[in-house]
Short mmCIF file of C-alpha atoms in Angstrom, two decimals:
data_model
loop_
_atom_site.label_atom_id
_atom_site.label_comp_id
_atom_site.label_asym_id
_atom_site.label_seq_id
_atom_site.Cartn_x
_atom_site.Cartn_y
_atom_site.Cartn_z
CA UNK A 1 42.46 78.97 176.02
CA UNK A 2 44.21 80.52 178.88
CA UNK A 3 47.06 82.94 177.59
CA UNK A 4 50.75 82.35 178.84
CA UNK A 5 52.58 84.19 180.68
CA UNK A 6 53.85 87.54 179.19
CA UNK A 7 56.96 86.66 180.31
CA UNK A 8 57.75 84.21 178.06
CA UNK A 9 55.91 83.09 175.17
CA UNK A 10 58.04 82.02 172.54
CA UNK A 11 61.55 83.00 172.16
CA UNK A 12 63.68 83.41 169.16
CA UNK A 13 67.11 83.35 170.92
CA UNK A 14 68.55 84.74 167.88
CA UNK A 15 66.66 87.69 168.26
CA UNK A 16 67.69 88.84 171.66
CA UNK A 17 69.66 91.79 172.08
CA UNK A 18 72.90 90.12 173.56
CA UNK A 19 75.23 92.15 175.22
CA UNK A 20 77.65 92.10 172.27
CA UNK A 21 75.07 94.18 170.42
CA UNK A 22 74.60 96.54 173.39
CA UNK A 23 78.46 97.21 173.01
CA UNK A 24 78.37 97.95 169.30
CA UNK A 25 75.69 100.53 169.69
CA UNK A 26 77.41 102.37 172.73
CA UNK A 27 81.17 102.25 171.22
CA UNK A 28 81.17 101.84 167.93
CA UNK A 29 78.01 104.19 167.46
CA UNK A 30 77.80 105.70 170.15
CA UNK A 31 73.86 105.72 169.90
CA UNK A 32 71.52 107.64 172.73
CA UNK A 33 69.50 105.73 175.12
CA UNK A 34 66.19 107.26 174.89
CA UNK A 35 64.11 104.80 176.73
CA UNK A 36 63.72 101.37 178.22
CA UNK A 37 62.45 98.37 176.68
CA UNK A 38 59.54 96.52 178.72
CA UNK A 39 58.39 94.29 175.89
CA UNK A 40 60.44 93.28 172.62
CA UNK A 41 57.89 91.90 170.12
CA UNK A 42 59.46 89.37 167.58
CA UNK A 43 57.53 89.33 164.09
CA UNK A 44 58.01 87.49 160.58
CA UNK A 45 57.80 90.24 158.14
CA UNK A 46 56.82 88.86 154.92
CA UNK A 47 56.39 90.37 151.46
CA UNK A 48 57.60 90.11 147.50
CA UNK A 49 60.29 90.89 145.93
CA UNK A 50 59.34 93.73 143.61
CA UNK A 51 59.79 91.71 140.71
CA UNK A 52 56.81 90.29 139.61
CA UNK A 53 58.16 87.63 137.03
CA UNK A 54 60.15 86.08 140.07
CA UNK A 55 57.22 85.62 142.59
CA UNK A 56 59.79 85.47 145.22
CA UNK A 57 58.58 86.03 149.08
CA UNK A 58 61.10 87.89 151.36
CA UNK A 59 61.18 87.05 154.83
CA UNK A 60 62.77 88.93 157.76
CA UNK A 61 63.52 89.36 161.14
CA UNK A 62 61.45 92.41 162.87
CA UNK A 63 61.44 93.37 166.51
CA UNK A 64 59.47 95.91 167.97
CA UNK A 65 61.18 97.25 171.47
CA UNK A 66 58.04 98.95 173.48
CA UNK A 67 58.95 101.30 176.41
CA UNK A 68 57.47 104.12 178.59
CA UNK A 69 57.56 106.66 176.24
CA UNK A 70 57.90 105.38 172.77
CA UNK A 71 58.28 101.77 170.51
CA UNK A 72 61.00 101.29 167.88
CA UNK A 73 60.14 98.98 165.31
CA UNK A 74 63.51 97.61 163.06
CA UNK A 75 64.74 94.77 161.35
CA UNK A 76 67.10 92.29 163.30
CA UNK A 77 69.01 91.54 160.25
CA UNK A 78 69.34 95.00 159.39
CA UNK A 79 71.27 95.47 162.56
CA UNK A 80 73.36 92.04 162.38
CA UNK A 81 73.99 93.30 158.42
CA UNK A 82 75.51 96.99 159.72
CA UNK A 83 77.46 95.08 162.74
CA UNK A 84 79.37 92.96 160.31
CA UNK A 85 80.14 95.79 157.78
CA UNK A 86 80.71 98.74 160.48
CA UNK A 87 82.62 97.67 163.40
CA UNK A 88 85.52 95.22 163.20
CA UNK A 89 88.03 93.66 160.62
CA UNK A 90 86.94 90.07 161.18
CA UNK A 91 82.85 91.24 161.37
CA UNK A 92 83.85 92.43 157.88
CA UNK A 93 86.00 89.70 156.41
CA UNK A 94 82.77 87.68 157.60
CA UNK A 95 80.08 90.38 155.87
CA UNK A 96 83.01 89.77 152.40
CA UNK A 97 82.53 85.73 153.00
CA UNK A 98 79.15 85.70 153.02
CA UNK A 99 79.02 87.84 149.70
CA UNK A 100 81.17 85.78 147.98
CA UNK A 101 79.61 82.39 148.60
CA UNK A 102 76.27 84.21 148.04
CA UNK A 103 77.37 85.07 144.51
CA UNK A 104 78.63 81.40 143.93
CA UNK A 105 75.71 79.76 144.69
CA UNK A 106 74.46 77.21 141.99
CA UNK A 107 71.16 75.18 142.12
CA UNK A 108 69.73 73.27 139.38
CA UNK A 109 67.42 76.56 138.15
CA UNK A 110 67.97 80.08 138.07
CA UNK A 111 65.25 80.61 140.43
CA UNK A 112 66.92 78.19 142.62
CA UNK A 113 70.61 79.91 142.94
CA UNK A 114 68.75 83.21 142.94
CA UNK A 115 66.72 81.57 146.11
CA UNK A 116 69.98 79.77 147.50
CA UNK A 117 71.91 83.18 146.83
CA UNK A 118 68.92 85.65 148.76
CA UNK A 119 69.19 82.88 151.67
CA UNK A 120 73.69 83.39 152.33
CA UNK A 121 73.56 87.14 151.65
CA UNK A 122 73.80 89.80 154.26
CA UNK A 123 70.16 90.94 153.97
CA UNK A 124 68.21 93.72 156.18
CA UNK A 125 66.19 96.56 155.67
CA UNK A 126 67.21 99.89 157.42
CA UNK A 127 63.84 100.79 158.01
CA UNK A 128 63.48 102.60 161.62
CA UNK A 129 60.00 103.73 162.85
CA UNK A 130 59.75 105.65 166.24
CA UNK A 131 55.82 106.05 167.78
CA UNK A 132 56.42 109.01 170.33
CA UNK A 133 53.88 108.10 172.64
CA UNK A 134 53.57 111.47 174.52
CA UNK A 135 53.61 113.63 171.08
CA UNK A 136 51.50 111.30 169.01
CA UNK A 137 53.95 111.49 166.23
CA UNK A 138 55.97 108.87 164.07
CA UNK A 139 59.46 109.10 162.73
CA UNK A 140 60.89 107.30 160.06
CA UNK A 141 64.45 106.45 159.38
CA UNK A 142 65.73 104.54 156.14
CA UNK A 143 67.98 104.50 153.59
CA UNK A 144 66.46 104.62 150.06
CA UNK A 145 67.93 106.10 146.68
CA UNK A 146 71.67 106.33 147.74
CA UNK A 147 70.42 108.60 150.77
CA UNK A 148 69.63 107.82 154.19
CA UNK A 149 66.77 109.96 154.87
CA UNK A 150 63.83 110.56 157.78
CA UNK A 151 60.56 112.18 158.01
CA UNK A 152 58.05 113.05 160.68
CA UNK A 153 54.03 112.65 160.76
CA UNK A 154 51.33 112.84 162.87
CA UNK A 155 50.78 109.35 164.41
CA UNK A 156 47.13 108.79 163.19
CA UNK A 157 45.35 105.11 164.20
CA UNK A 158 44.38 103.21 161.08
CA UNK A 159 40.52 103.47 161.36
CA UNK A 160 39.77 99.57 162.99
CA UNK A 161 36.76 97.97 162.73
CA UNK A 162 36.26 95.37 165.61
CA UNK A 163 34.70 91.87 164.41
CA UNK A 164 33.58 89.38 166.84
CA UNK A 165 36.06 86.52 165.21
CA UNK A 166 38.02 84.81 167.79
CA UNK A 167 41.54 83.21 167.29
CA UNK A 168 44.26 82.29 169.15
CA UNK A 169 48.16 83.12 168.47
CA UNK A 170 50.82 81.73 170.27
CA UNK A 171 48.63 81.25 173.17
CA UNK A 172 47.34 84.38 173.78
CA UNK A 173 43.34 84.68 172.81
CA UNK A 174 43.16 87.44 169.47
CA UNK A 175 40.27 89.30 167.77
CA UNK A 176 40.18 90.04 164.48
CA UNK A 177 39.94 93.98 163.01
CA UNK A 178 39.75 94.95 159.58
CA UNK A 179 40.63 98.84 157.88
CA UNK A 180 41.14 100.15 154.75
CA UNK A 181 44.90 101.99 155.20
CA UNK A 182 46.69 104.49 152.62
CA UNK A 183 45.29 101.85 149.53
CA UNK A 184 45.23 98.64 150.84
CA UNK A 185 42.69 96.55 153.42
CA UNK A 186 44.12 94.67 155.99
CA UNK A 187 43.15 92.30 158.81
CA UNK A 188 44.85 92.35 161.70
CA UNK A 189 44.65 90.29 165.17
CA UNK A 190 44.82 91.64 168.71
CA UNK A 191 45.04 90.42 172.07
CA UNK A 192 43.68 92.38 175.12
CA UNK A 193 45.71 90.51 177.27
CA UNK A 194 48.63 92.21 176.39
CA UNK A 195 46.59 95.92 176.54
CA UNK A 196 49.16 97.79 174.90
CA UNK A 197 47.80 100.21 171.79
CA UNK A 198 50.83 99.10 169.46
CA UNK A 199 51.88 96.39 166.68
CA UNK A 200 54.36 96.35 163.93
CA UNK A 201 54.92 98.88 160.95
CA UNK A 202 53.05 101.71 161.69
CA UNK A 203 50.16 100.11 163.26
CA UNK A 204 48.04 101.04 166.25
CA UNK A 205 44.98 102.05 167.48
CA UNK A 206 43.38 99.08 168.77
CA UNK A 207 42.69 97.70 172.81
CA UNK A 208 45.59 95.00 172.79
CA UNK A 209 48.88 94.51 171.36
CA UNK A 210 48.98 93.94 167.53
CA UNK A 211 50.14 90.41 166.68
CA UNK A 212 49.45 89.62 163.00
CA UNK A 213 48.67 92.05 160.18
CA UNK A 214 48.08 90.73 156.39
CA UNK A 215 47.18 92.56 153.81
CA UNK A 216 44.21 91.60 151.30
CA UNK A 217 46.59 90.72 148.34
CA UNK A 218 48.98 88.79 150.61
CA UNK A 219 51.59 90.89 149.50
CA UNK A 220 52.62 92.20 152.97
CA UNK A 221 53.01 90.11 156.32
CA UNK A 222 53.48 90.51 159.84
CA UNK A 223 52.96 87.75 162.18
CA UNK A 224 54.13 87.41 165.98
CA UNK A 225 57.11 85.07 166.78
CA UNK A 226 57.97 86.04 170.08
CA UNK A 227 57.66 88.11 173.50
CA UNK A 228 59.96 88.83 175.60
CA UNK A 229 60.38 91.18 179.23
CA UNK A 230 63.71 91.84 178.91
CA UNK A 231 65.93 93.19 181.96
CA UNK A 232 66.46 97.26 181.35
CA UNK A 233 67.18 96.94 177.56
CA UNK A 234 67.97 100.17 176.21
CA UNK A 235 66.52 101.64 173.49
CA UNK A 236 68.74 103.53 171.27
CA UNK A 237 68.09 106.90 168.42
CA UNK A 238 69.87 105.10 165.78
CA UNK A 239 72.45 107.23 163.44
CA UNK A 240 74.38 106.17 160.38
CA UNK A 241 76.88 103.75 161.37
CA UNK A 242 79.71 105.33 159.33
CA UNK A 243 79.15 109.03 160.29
CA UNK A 244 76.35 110.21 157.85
CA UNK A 245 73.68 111.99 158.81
CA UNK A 246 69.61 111.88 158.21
CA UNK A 247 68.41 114.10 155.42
CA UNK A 248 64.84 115.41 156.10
CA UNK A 249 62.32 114.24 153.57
CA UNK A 250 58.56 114.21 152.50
CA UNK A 251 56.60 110.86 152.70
CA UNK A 252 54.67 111.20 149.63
CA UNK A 253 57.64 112.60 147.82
CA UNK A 254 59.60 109.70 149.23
CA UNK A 255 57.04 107.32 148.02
CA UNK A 256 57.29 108.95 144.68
CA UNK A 257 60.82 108.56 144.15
CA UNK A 258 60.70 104.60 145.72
CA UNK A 259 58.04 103.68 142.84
CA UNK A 260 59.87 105.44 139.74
CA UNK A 261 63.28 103.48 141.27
CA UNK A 262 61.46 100.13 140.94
CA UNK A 263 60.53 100.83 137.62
CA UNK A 264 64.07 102.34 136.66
CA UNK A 265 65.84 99.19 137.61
CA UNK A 266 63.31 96.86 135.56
CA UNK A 267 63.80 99.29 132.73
CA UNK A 268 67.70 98.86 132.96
CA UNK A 269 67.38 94.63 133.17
CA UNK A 270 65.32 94.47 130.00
CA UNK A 271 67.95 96.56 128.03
CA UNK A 272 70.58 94.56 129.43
CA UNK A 273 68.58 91.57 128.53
CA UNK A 274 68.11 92.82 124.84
CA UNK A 275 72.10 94.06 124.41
CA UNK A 276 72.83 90.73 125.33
CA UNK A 277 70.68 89.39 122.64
CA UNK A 278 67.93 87.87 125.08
CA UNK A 279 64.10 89.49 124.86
CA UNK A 280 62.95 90.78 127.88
CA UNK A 281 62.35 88.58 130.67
CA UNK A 282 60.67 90.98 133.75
CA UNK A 283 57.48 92.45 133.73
CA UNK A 284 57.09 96.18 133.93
CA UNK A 285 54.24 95.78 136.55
CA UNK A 286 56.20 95.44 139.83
CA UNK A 287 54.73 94.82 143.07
CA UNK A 288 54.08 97.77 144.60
CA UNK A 289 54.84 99.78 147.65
CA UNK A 290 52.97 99.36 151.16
CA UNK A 291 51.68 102.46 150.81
CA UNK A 292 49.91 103.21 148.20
CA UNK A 293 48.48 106.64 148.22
CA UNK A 294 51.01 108.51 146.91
CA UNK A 295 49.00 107.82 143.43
#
């Protein structure tokens, strides 16, 4: 099958970076252009919530803004979730709204007004990831045990292996590629039509545009949505909205500290469980991180 053209593919129009959003990142941020956009990738990110009892997928809004120089890969919710908490009154009474009828959400199971309740909430990660093209280094921003923190490393392709399976994704004729990756194997599918050595996450490293990854346990998702060649969208260094500043951190000692916080807050639900005279209902087995060699 032919591919379409890159121009237009399929476009979430929620996704696109409206002019609004361009405003809240100049004034009320006052973030630094660092490069131009010529392709903003839309993907599905997909994983668990780290509670295993609840089996509950996630799903959220990723885009990945490719320019000259570098890509930044963050979540679209993320962004909408900081815009209504950081800029104006009414974006907040609006962030307040949606938390309260979040909390009062009732559906005829627990599982169901947990669902119902996940689905009104502001949600977003603040996961940033920066591929310096020229340098061949990453950077990570996020915001993980009351700290928003960043690190650097050396921007290392996952070590692809090239099968001859054929597929096609929204129109644009893939091959498949398989690695093993910091724990986990994944598959992932490429299209040399768009020959650009990127994809979501931290991915790269193959002849063509990443546009689905998955790993074996189907506990981690990305799948394409969207292209768009947008007219001179910026892309901005994001800082804390409300002033703070990164805090320089080690990956594996990040990791670390992300794993022992799961299993803190699974700890503190069974003993709340058992004060309240209920046995323990959550498994101390969560699902575990993407990356996995910090073992």
């Amino acid at each position: 099958m032919k591919a379409k053209p890159l121009t237009l593919v399929l476009l979430l129009c929620f996704c696109r970076i409206s002019p609004v959003s361009a405003q809240i990142q100049e004034t009320f941020w006052h973030w630094q252009v660092i490069d131009t956009a010529q392709i903003v990738c839309t993907y599905e990110y997909t994983d668990y919530m780290f509670v295993r009892s609840r089996h509950f997928k996630e799903h959220e809004t990723f885009l990945l803004a490719i320019g000259n120089h570098l890509s930044k890969y963050y979540s679209y919710n993320g962004f909408q979730k900081d815009s209504l908490f950081y800029t104006t009154p009414q974006a907040k009474e609006e962030y307040q709204r949606r938390v309260r009828a979040g909390l009062k959400a009732k559906g005829k199971t627990k599982d169901e007004s947990f669902a119902m309740m996940m689905a009104i909430m502001p949600k977003g990660e603040d996961t940033k990831i920066y591929k310096h093209y020229p340098k061949d280094s990453l950077t990570v921003q996020d915001w993980v045990t009351s700290r928003r923190i960043f690190y650097t490393e050396a921007m290392e392709p996952q070590a692809w292996e090239i099968l001859p399976d054929t597929s096609v994704i929204l129109g644009y004729p893939c091959q498949r590629a398989e690695c093993d990756w910091r724990g986990r194997h994944y598959t992932a599918w490429f299209t040399e039509e768009i020959p650009i050595n990127d994809g979501p996450y931290k991915f790269h490293g193959l002849p063509g545009l990443i546009l689905a990854v998955r790993d074996s346990a189907d506990e981690y998702c990305w799948e394409l949505r969207g292209i768009e060649m947008p007219d001179k969208q910026r892309i901005y260094h994001s800082e804390p909205p409300n002033g703070d500043r990164y805090e320089r951190t080690d990956r594996i000692d990040l990791l670390k500290k992300m794993w022992k916080q799961r299993l803190a807050l699974i700890k503190k639900a069974n003993a709340d469980d058992v004060m309240l005279g209920y046995p323990p209902k959550e498994t101390e087995d969560p699902y575990d991180l993407i990356e996995l060699n910090y073992k």
